[in-house]
Structure formats: C-alpha cells, structure tokens
mmCIF file of C-alpha atoms and ligand atoms in Angstrom:
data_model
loop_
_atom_site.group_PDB
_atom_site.id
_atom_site.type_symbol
_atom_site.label_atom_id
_atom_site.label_comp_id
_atom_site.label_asym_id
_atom_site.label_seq_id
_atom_site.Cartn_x
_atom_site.Cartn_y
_atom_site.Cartn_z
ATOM 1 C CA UNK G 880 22.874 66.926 46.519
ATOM 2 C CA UNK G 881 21.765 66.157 43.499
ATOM 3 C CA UNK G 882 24.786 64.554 42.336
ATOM 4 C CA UNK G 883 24.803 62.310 44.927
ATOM 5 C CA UNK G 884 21.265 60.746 44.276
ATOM 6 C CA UNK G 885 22.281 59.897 41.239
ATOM 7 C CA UNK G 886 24.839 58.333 42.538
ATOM 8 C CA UNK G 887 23.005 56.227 44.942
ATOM 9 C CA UNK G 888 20.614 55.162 42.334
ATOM 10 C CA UNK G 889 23.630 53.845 40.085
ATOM 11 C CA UNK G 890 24.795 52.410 42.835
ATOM 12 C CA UNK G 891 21.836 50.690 43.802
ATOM 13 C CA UNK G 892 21.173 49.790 40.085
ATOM 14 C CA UNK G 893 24.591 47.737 40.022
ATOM 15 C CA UNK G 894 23.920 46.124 43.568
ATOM 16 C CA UNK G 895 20.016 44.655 41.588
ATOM 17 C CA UNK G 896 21.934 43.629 38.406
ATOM 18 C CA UNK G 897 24.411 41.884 40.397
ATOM 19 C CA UNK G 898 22.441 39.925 42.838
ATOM 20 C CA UNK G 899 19.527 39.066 40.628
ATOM 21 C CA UNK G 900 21.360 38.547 37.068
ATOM 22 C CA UNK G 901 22.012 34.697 37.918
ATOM 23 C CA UNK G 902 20.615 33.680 35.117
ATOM 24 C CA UNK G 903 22.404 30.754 33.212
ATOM 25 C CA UNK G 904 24.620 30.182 36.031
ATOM 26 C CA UNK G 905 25.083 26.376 36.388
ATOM 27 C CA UNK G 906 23.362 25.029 39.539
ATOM 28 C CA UNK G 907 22.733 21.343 40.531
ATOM 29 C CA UNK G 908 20.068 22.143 42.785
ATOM 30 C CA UNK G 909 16.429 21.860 41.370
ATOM 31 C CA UNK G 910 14.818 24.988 40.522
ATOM 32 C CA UNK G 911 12.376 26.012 43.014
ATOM 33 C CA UNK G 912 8.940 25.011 41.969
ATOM 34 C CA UNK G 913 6.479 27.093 43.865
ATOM 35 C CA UNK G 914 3.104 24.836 43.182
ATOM 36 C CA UNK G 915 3.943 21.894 41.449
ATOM 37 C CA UNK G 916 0.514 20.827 40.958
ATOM 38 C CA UNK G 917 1.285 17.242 39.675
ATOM 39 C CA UNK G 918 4.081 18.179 37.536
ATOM 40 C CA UNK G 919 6.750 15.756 39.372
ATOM 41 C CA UNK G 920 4.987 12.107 39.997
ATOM 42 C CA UNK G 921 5.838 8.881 39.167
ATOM 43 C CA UNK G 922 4.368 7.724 35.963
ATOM 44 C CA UNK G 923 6.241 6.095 32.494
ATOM 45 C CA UNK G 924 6.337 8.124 29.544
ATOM 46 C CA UNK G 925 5.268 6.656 26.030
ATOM 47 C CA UNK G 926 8.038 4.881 24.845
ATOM 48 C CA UNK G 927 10.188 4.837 27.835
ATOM 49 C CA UNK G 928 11.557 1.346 29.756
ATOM 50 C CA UNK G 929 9.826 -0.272 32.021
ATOM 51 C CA UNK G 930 11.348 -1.812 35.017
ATOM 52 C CA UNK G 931 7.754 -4.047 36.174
ATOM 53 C CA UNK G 932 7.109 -5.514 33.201
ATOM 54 C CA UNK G 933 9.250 -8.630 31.867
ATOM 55 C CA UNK G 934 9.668 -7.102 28.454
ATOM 56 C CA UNK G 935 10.769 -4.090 29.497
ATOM 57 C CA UNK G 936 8.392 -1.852 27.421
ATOM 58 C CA UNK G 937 6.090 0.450 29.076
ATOM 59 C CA UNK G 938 3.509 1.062 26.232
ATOM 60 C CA UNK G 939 1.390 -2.649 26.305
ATOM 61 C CA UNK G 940 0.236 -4.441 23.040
ATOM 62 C CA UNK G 941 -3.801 -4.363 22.983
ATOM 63 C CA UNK G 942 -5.425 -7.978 24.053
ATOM 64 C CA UNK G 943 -5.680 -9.778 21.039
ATOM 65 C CA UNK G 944 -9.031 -8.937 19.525
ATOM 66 C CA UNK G 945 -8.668 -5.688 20.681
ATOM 67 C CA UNK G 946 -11.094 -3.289 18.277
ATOM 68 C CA UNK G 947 -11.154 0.489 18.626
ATOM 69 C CA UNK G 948 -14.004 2.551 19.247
ATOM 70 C CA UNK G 949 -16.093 2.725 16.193
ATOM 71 C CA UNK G 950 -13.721 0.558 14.111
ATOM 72 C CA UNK G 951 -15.290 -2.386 14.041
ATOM 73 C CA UNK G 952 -15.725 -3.316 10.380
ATOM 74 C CA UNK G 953 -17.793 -6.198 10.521
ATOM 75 C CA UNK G 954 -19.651 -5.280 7.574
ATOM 76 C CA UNK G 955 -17.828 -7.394 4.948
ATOM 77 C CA UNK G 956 -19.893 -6.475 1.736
ATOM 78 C CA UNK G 957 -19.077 -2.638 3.062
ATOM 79 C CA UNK G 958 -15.658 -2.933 4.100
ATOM 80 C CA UNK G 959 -14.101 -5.582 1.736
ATOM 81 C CA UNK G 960 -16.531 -5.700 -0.974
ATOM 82 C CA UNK G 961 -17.248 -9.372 -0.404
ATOM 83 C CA UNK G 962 -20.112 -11.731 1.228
ATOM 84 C CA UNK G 963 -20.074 -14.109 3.963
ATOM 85 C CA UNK G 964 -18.663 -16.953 1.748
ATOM 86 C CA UNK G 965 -15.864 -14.545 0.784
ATOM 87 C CA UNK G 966 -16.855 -14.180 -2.934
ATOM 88 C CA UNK G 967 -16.928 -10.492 -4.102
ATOM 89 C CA UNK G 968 -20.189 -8.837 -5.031
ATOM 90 C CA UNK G 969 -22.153 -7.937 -7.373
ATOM 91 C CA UNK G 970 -23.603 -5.180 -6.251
ATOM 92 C CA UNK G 971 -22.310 -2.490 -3.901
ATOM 93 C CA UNK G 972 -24.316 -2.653 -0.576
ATOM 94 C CA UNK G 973 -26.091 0.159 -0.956
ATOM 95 C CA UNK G 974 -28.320 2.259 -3.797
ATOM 96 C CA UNK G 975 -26.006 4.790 -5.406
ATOM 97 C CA UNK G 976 -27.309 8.763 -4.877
ATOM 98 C CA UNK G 977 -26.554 11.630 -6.664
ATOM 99 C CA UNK G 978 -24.618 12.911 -3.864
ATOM 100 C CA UNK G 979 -22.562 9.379 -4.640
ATOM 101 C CA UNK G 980 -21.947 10.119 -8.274
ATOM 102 C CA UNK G 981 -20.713 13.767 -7.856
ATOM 103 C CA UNK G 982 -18.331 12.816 -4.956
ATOM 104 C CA UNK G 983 -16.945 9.926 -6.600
ATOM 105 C CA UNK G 984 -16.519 11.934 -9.998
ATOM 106 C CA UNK G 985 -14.516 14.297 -8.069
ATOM 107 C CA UNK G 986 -12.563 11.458 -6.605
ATOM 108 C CA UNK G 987 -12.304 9.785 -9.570
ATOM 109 C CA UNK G 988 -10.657 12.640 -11.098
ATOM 110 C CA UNK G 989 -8.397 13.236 -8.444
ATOM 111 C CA UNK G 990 -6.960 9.694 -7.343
ATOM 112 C CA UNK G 991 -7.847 7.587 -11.158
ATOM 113 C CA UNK G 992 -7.824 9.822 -13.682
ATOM 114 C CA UNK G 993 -3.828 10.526 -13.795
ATOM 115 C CA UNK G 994 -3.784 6.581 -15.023
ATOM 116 C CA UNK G 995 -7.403 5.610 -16.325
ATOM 117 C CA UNK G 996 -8.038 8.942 -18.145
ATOM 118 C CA UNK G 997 -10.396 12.232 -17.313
ATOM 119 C CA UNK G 998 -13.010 9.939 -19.838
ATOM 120 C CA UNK G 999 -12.088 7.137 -17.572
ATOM 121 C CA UNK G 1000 -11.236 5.774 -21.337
ATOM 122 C CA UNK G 1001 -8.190 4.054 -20.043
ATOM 123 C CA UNK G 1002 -5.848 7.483 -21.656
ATOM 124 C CA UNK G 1003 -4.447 8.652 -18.852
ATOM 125 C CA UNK G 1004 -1.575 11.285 -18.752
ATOM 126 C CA UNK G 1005 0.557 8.416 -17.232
ATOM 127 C CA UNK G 1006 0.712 6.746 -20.932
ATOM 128 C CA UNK G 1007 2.452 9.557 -22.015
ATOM 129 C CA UNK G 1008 5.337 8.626 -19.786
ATOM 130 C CA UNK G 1009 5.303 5.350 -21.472
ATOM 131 C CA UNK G 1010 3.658 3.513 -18.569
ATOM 132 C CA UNK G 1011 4.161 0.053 -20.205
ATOM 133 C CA UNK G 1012 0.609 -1.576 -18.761
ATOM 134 C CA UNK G 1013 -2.446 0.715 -20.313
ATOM 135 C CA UNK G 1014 -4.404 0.858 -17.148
ATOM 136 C CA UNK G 1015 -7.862 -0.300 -17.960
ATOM 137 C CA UNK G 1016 -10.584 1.627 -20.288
ATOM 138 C CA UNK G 1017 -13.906 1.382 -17.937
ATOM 139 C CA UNK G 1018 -15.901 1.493 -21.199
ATOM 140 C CA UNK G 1019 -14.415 -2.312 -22.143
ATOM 141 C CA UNK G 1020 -17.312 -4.848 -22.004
ATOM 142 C CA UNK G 1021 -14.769 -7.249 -20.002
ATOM 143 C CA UNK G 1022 -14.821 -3.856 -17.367
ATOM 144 C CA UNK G 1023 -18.616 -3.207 -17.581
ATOM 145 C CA UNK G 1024 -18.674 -7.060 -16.573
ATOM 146 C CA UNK G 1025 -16.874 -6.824 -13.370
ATOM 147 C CA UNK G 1026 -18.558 -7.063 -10.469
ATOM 148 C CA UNK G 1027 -18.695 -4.278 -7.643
ATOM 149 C CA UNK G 1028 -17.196 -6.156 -5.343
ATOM 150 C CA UNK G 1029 -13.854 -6.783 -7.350
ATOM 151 C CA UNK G 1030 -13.578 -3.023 -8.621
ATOM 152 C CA UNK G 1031 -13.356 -2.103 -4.758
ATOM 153 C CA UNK G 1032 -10.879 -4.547 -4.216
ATOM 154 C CA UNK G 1033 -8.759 -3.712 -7.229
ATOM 155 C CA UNK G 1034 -9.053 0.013 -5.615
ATOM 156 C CA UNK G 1035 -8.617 -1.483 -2.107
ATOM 157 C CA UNK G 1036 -5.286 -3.788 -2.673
ATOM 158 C CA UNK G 1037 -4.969 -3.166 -6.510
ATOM 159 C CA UNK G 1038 -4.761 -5.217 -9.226
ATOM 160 C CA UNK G 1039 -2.012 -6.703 -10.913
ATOM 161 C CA UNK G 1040 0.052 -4.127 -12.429
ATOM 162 C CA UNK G 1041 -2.108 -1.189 -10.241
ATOM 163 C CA UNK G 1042 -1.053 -0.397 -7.459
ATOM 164 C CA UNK G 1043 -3.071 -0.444 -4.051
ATOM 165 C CA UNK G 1044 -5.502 3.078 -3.304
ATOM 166 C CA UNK G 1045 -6.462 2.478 0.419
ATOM 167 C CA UNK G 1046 -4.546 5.335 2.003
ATOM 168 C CA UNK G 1047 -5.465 7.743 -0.436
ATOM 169 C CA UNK G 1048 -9.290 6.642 -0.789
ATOM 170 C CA UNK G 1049 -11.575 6.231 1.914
ATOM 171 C CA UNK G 1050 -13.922 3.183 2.079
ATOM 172 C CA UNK G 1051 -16.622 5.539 1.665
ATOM 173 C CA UNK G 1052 -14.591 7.277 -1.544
ATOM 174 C CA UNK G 1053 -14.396 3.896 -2.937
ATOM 175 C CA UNK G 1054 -17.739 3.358 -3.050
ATOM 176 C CA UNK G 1055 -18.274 6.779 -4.510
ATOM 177 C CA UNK G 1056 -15.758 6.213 -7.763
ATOM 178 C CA UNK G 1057 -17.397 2.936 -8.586
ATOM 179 C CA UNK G 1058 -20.983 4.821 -8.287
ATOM 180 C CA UNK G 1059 -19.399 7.344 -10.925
ATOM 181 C CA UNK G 1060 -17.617 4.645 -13.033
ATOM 182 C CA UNK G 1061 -21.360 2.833 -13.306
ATOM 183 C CA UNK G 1062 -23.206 5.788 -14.377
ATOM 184 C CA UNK G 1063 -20.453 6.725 -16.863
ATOM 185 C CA UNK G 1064 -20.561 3.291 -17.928
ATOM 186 C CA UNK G 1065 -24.854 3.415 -18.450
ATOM 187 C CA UNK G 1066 -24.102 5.736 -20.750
HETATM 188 C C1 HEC R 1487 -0.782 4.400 -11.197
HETATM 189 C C2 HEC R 1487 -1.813 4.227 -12.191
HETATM 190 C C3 HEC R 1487 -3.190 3.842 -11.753
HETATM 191 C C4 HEC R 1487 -4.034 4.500 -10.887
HETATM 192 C C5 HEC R 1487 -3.749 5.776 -10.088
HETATM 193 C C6 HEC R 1487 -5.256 3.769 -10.880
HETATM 194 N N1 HEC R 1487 -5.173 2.687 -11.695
HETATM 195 FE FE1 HEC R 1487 -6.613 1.280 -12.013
HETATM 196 N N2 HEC R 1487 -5.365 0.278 -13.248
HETATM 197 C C7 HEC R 1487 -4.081 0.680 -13.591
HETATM 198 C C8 HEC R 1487 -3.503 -0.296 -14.491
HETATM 199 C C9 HEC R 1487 -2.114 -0.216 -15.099
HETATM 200 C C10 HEC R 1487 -4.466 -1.303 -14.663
HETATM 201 C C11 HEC R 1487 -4.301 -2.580 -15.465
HETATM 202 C C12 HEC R 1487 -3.612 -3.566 -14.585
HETATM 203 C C13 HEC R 1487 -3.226 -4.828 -15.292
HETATM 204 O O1 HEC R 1487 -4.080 -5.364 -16.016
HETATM 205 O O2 HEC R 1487 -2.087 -5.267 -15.095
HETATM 206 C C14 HEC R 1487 -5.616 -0.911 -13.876
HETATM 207 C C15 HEC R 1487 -6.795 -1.647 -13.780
HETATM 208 C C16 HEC R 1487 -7.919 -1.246 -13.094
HETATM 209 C C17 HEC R 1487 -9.156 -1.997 -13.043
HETATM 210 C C18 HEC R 1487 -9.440 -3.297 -13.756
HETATM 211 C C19 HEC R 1487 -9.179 -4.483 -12.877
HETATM 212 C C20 HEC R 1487 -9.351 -5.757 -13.680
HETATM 213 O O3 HEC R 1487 -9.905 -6.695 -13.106
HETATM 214 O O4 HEC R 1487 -8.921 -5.819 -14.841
HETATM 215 C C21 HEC R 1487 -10.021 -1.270 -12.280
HETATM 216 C C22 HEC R 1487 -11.451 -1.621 -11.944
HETATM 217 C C23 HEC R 1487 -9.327 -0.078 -11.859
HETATM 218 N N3 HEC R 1487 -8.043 -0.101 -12.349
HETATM 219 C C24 HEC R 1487 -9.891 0.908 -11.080
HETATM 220 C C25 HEC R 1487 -9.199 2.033 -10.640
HETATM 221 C C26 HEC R 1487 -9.793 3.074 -9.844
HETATM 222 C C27 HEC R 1487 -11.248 3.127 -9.439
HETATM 223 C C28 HEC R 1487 -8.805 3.977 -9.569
HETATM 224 C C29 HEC R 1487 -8.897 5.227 -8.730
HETATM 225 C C30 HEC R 1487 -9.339 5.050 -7.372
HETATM 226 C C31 HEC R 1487 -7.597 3.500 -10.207
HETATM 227 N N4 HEC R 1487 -7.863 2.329 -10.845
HETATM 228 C C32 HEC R 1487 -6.372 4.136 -10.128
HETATM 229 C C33 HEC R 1487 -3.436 1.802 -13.168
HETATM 230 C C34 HEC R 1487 -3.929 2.710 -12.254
#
C-alpha cells in the first residue's frame, strides 16, 4: 500500500514537470498578458522613426527661442560677466560674503590651483611637467588690474593658452574663485 503511494506521487510529480516545464520553448504566439494596463499602445519611442512627420524623426527640435524652465539667463553681468553694451565688468554683480570667499577658496583649490598654484602665485604643480605657458601669478599688478568681468570669462571660455572651466565650474563657483582671488589679492 504504501509502496504504491509513492508511486502515484512520482508519478504524478513527472505528469506536473512535464506539462508545466515549457519554459524556453519557442512560441510565436504572444505571451498571455493578463491586465495589460497600458503596456501595449501606440506611441513612438525616443529616438525611434517616425512615419507622420516629413523628416522622419520622432523626437521634435524645440521652437526656436525655446528656453527651459528656470534657464533663462538673461542676466548678462551674472551669466557672462558683461553689460548691456557687451563690455566686461568691473565689478562682479553682487557684494562678495564670507560664505563667497570660503567656497571659492575651496574651488579655487580644487579646479585652479593644479595650474595657478595653492598661493594662487602662478606655481602650480603643472610647471613641474614643463607646462611651457606659466599660467598667470594673481599677485601681478597687470592681474590685480583685470576687471571682474574678464577673469569670469577667462574661467568661462579661457584665455589664450588656458583652457575653458565651464563644465567643471558653476556660474555660481565662478563667482566664488574670483571673490577668493580678490581677497587674496587685498592682501
Ligand atoms: C590647465 C591649467 C590651468 C588651469 C586649470 C587654470 N588656468 Fe588660468 N591660466 C592658465 C595659463 C597657462 C594662463 C596664461 C595664459 C596665457 O597667457 O597664454 C592662465 C591665465 C589665467 C588668467 C589671466 C588671464 C589674462 O587676461 O591674462 C586668469 C584670470 C586665470 N587664468 C584664472 C583661472 C582660474 C580662476 C582658474 C580656476 C577656475 C584657472 N585659471 C584654471 C592655466 C590654467
């Protein structure tokens, strides 16, 4: 008696594995998709073609003009370091805080430093490698001269032999380092 149960429940167990193990069986039929929600519907994917449109791309270039939420940078003294006559200025467009100084020193030490020196004395690590330009010493009366305005665009598109900062140095950053090069430079 007993040896036949177990029988019947190998048995049984072969007859499950058989009929349900269909996994990875090739099938051309859909699988069935109980509550699809809005998993299948017509809509382009990013990137894909377009049949409507005459170019043939789904993903549509912005109206010209087109400005992103909360990236308008109409401010040109803030955002280019130059006035409404397109001459750089003197002065950055705002009064320099404490806060300023210590975040752009840490900036500065970061992103300028490697080239201008941890002095900012225009000894960086970089002449060591026989960097054939000495990058400029911020304590140079023709440096203490420049205006505001210039220094962020030297950081923003650099200048001459340095090369451009913008991805690595946030508008607000840039501000910062010239706040910390101006109180070095009081000194
Ligand atoms: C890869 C090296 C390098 C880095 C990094 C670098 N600089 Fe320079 N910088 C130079 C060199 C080289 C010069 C001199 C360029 C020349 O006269 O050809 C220079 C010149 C300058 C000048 C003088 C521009 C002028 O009108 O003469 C300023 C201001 C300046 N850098 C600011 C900065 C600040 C601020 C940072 C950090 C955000 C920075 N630089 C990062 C290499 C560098």
């Amino acid at each position: 008696m007993k040896k036949q149960l177990t029988q019947i429940i190998v048995l049984a167990g072969a007859i499950f594995l058989i009929a349900t193990c269909g996994r990875g069986n090739f099938s051309e039929k859909p699988p069935i998709h109980l509550n699809p929600n809005m998993d299948s519907q017509a809509k382009y994917k990013a990137q894909s073609k377009s049949n409507f449109f005459v170019d043939s791309a789904t993903m549509r270039t912005p109206v010209e003009g087109t400005v992103a939420r909360g990236q308008l940078r109409e401010d040109d003294a803030y955002y280019h370091g130059k006035d409404a006559s397109g001459e750089f200025i003197t002065s950055a467009p705002m009064a320099f805080s404490t806060e300023m100084v210590t975040r752009g020193e840490e900036r500065f030490k970061i992103y300028c430093a490697a080239c201008h020196g941890m002095n900012a004395d225009g000894k960086g690590k970089i002449l060591f490698y026989k960097y054939p330009i000495p990058p400029a010493n911020f304590y140079d009366e023709r440096i203490k001269k420049l205006s505001d305005g210039h220094m962020f665009n030297a950081i923003t598109a650099g200048w001459l032999n340095m090369p451009s900062l913008k991805a690595q140095v946030s508008v607000e950053d840039r501000w910062a380092i010239i706040s910390y090069i101006r109180s070095l430079q009081k000194n």
